[in-house]
Short mmCIF file of C-alpha atoms in Angstrom, two decimals:
data_model
loop_
_atom_site.label_atom_id
_atom_site.label_comp_id
_atom_site.label_asym_id
_atom_site.label_seq_id
_atom_site.Cartn_x
_atom_site.Cartn_y
_atom_site.Cartn_z
CA MET B 1 -40.28 -199.35 137.81
CA ARG B 2 -42.35 -197.07 136.53
CA LYS B 3 -45.36 -195.98 137.30
CA TYR B 4 -48.31 -196.50 134.41
CA ARG B 5 -51.40 -194.76 134.05
CA VAL B 6 -54.26 -197.53 132.47
CA ASN B 7 -56.51 -195.92 130.31
CA TYR B 8 -60.07 -197.15 128.83
CA PHE B 9 -62.79 -196.30 127.27
CA ILE B 10 -66.04 -198.49 127.68
CA SER B 11 -68.27 -196.27 124.36
CA LYS B 12 -67.41 -194.72 121.66
CA ASP B 13 -68.28 -191.46 123.25
CA ASN B 14 -64.32 -191.05 125.22
CA PHE B 15 -63.00 -193.72 123.34
CA LYS B 16 -60.56 -191.61 120.78
CA ASN B 17 -59.66 -189.57 124.31
CA ASN B 18 -58.17 -193.31 125.24
CA ILE B 19 -56.51 -194.41 121.48
CA ASP B 20 -54.90 -190.76 121.10
CA LYS B 21 -52.75 -192.06 124.37
CA PHE B 22 -51.80 -195.49 123.44
CA PRO B 23 -48.88 -196.21 122.11
CA LYS B 24 -47.41 -192.87 123.37
CA GLU B 25 -48.42 -192.40 126.96
CA ASN B 26 -49.28 -196.54 127.42
CA ASN B 27 -47.74 -199.51 126.23
CA VAL B 28 -50.95 -201.43 126.93
CA LEU B 29 -53.76 -201.22 125.33
CA PHE B 30 -57.24 -203.60 126.33
CA ILE B 31 -59.57 -204.83 124.31
CA THR B 32 -62.72 -206.98 124.98
CA GLY B 33 -66.48 -208.03 124.93
CA LEU B 34 -69.03 -211.12 124.70
CA SER B 35 -67.88 -213.87 122.27
CA GLY B 36 -68.37 -213.01 118.64
CA SER B 37 -68.34 -208.94 119.43
CA GLY B 38 -65.50 -207.80 117.14
CA LYS B 39 -62.28 -207.62 119.16
CA THR B 40 -60.32 -210.20 117.43
CA THR B 41 -61.08 -208.49 114.21
CA LEU B 42 -60.47 -204.32 116.42
CA SER B 43 -57.03 -205.86 117.32
CA ASN B 44 -55.45 -207.25 114.47
CA ASP B 45 -56.67 -203.31 112.72
CA PHE B 46 -55.21 -201.15 116.03
CA SER B 47 -51.89 -203.61 115.43
CA LYS B 48 -50.92 -203.05 111.91
CA ARG B 49 -52.04 -198.32 112.40
CA TYR B 50 -50.51 -198.69 116.34
CA LYS B 51 -47.04 -201.53 114.66
CA SER B 52 -47.89 -203.66 118.45
CA ILE B 53 -48.27 -206.98 119.15
CA ILE B 54 -51.53 -209.05 119.94
CA LEU B 55 -52.09 -211.24 123.33
CA SER B 56 -54.99 -213.40 123.17
CA LEU B 57 -55.77 -214.65 126.31
CA ASP B 58 -57.85 -216.94 124.80
CA CYS B 59 -54.63 -218.90 124.31
CA LEU B 60 -55.19 -220.73 127.39
CA GLY B 61 -59.12 -222.11 126.83
CA ASN B 62 -57.31 -222.81 123.02
CA TYR B 63 -53.14 -224.00 124.16
CA TYR B 64 -53.93 -226.46 121.48
CA ASN B 65 -55.15 -224.93 118.87
CA PRO B 66 -51.75 -224.38 116.21
CA LYS B 67 -52.68 -220.52 115.41
CA PHE B 68 -51.48 -219.85 118.88
CA GLU B 69 -47.86 -221.60 117.70
CA ASN B 70 -44.94 -219.65 117.32
CA THR B 71 -46.58 -216.23 119.00
CA LEU B 72 -45.15 -214.46 122.23
CA ILE B 73 -48.44 -215.86 123.98
CA LYS B 74 -48.07 -219.40 123.70
CA LYS B 75 -44.22 -218.37 124.86
CA LEU B 76 -45.49 -216.49 127.73
CA THR B 77 -48.06 -219.64 128.99
CA ASN B 78 -45.77 -221.79 128.91
CA LYS B 79 -43.76 -219.99 131.07
CA PHE B 80 -47.05 -219.29 132.72
CA LEU B 81 -47.91 -222.88 132.88
CA LYS B 82 -44.87 -224.14 133.47
CA ALA B 83 -44.70 -221.51 136.72
CA ASN B 84 -48.96 -223.12 137.94
CA PRO B 85 -48.71 -226.92 137.40
CA ASN B 86 -52.51 -227.18 138.55
CA ILE B 87 -53.70 -225.43 135.74
CA SER B 88 -51.29 -227.23 133.87
CA ASN B 89 -52.53 -229.99 133.89
CA ILE B 90 -55.41 -229.21 133.87
CA ILE B 91 -54.59 -227.87 130.42
CA LYS B 92 -52.52 -231.01 129.29
CA LYS B 93 -56.06 -233.39 130.47
CA GLY B 94 -58.52 -231.19 127.97
CA LYS B 95 -60.90 -230.18 131.02
CA TYR B 96 -60.28 -226.09 131.17
CA MET B 97 -63.80 -225.77 129.91
CA GLU B 98 -64.98 -228.42 133.00
CA LEU B 99 -63.51 -226.29 135.03
CA LYS B 100 -65.05 -223.20 134.03
CA LEU B 101 -69.06 -224.91 134.45
CA ASN B 102 -68.05 -226.63 137.74
CA ASN B 103 -65.32 -225.13 139.82
CA PHE B 104 -65.72 -221.28 139.06
CA ASN B 105 -64.54 -220.00 142.16
CA ASP B 106 -61.25 -221.64 140.67
CA TYR B 107 -61.34 -220.27 137.12
CA ILE B 108 -62.09 -216.98 137.83
CA GLU B 109 -58.69 -217.71 140.50
CA TYR B 110 -56.52 -219.19 136.88
CA ASN B 111 -57.82 -216.63 134.95
CA ASN B 112 -56.91 -214.04 136.84
CA LYS B 113 -53.02 -215.13 137.99
CA TYR B 114 -53.11 -215.38 134.20
CA PHE B 115 -53.93 -211.71 133.47
CA ASN B 116 -51.57 -210.63 135.50
CA TYR B 117 -48.95 -212.96 134.18
CA ILE B 118 -49.39 -211.11 130.93
CA TYR B 119 -50.40 -207.61 132.16
CA LYS B 120 -47.01 -207.39 134.48
CA TYR B 121 -45.46 -208.70 130.93
CA CYS B 122 -46.18 -205.58 128.80
CA LEU B 123 -45.03 -203.39 131.61
CA ASN B 124 -41.65 -205.00 132.54
CA HIS B 125 -41.21 -204.57 128.54
CA PHE B 126 -42.31 -200.70 128.60
CA ASP B 127 -40.50 -200.68 124.54
CA LYS B 128 -43.34 -203.04 122.97
CA SER B 129 -47.06 -201.88 122.43
CA PHE B 130 -48.95 -204.90 123.81
CA ILE B 131 -52.97 -205.70 122.72
CA ILE B 132 -54.68 -207.65 125.57
CA GLU B 133 -57.77 -209.17 123.68
CA GLY B 134 -60.19 -211.77 125.30
CA THR B 135 -63.56 -211.97 127.46
#
């Protein structure tokens, strides 16, 4: 497996340095922030500019939202849920937000597993560029 470098920006000061490396040196761009901060808008703009695939981490918690139908993130989420029946049952029962409120440690554990699954997929498909966005 190749060695990959992860670059990031946390302010306007170092934004240009990091975005210039995408997708030439790094095939994954992370866009994170609080709800309503403009992640989706920025992701959509960059996706068009860099011909990249958006993978929204919101798909796990909003699994039944029709906006994810026929998308790569939905297919990846399906595979993830098949491999993780515990979280799959929580999603099917509509208890995902309840998990966040009542058992935050499990919520974090499942989200970390999900993120790592998505990220590993991106690293194994270096011929494409991806934008992973979410909180």
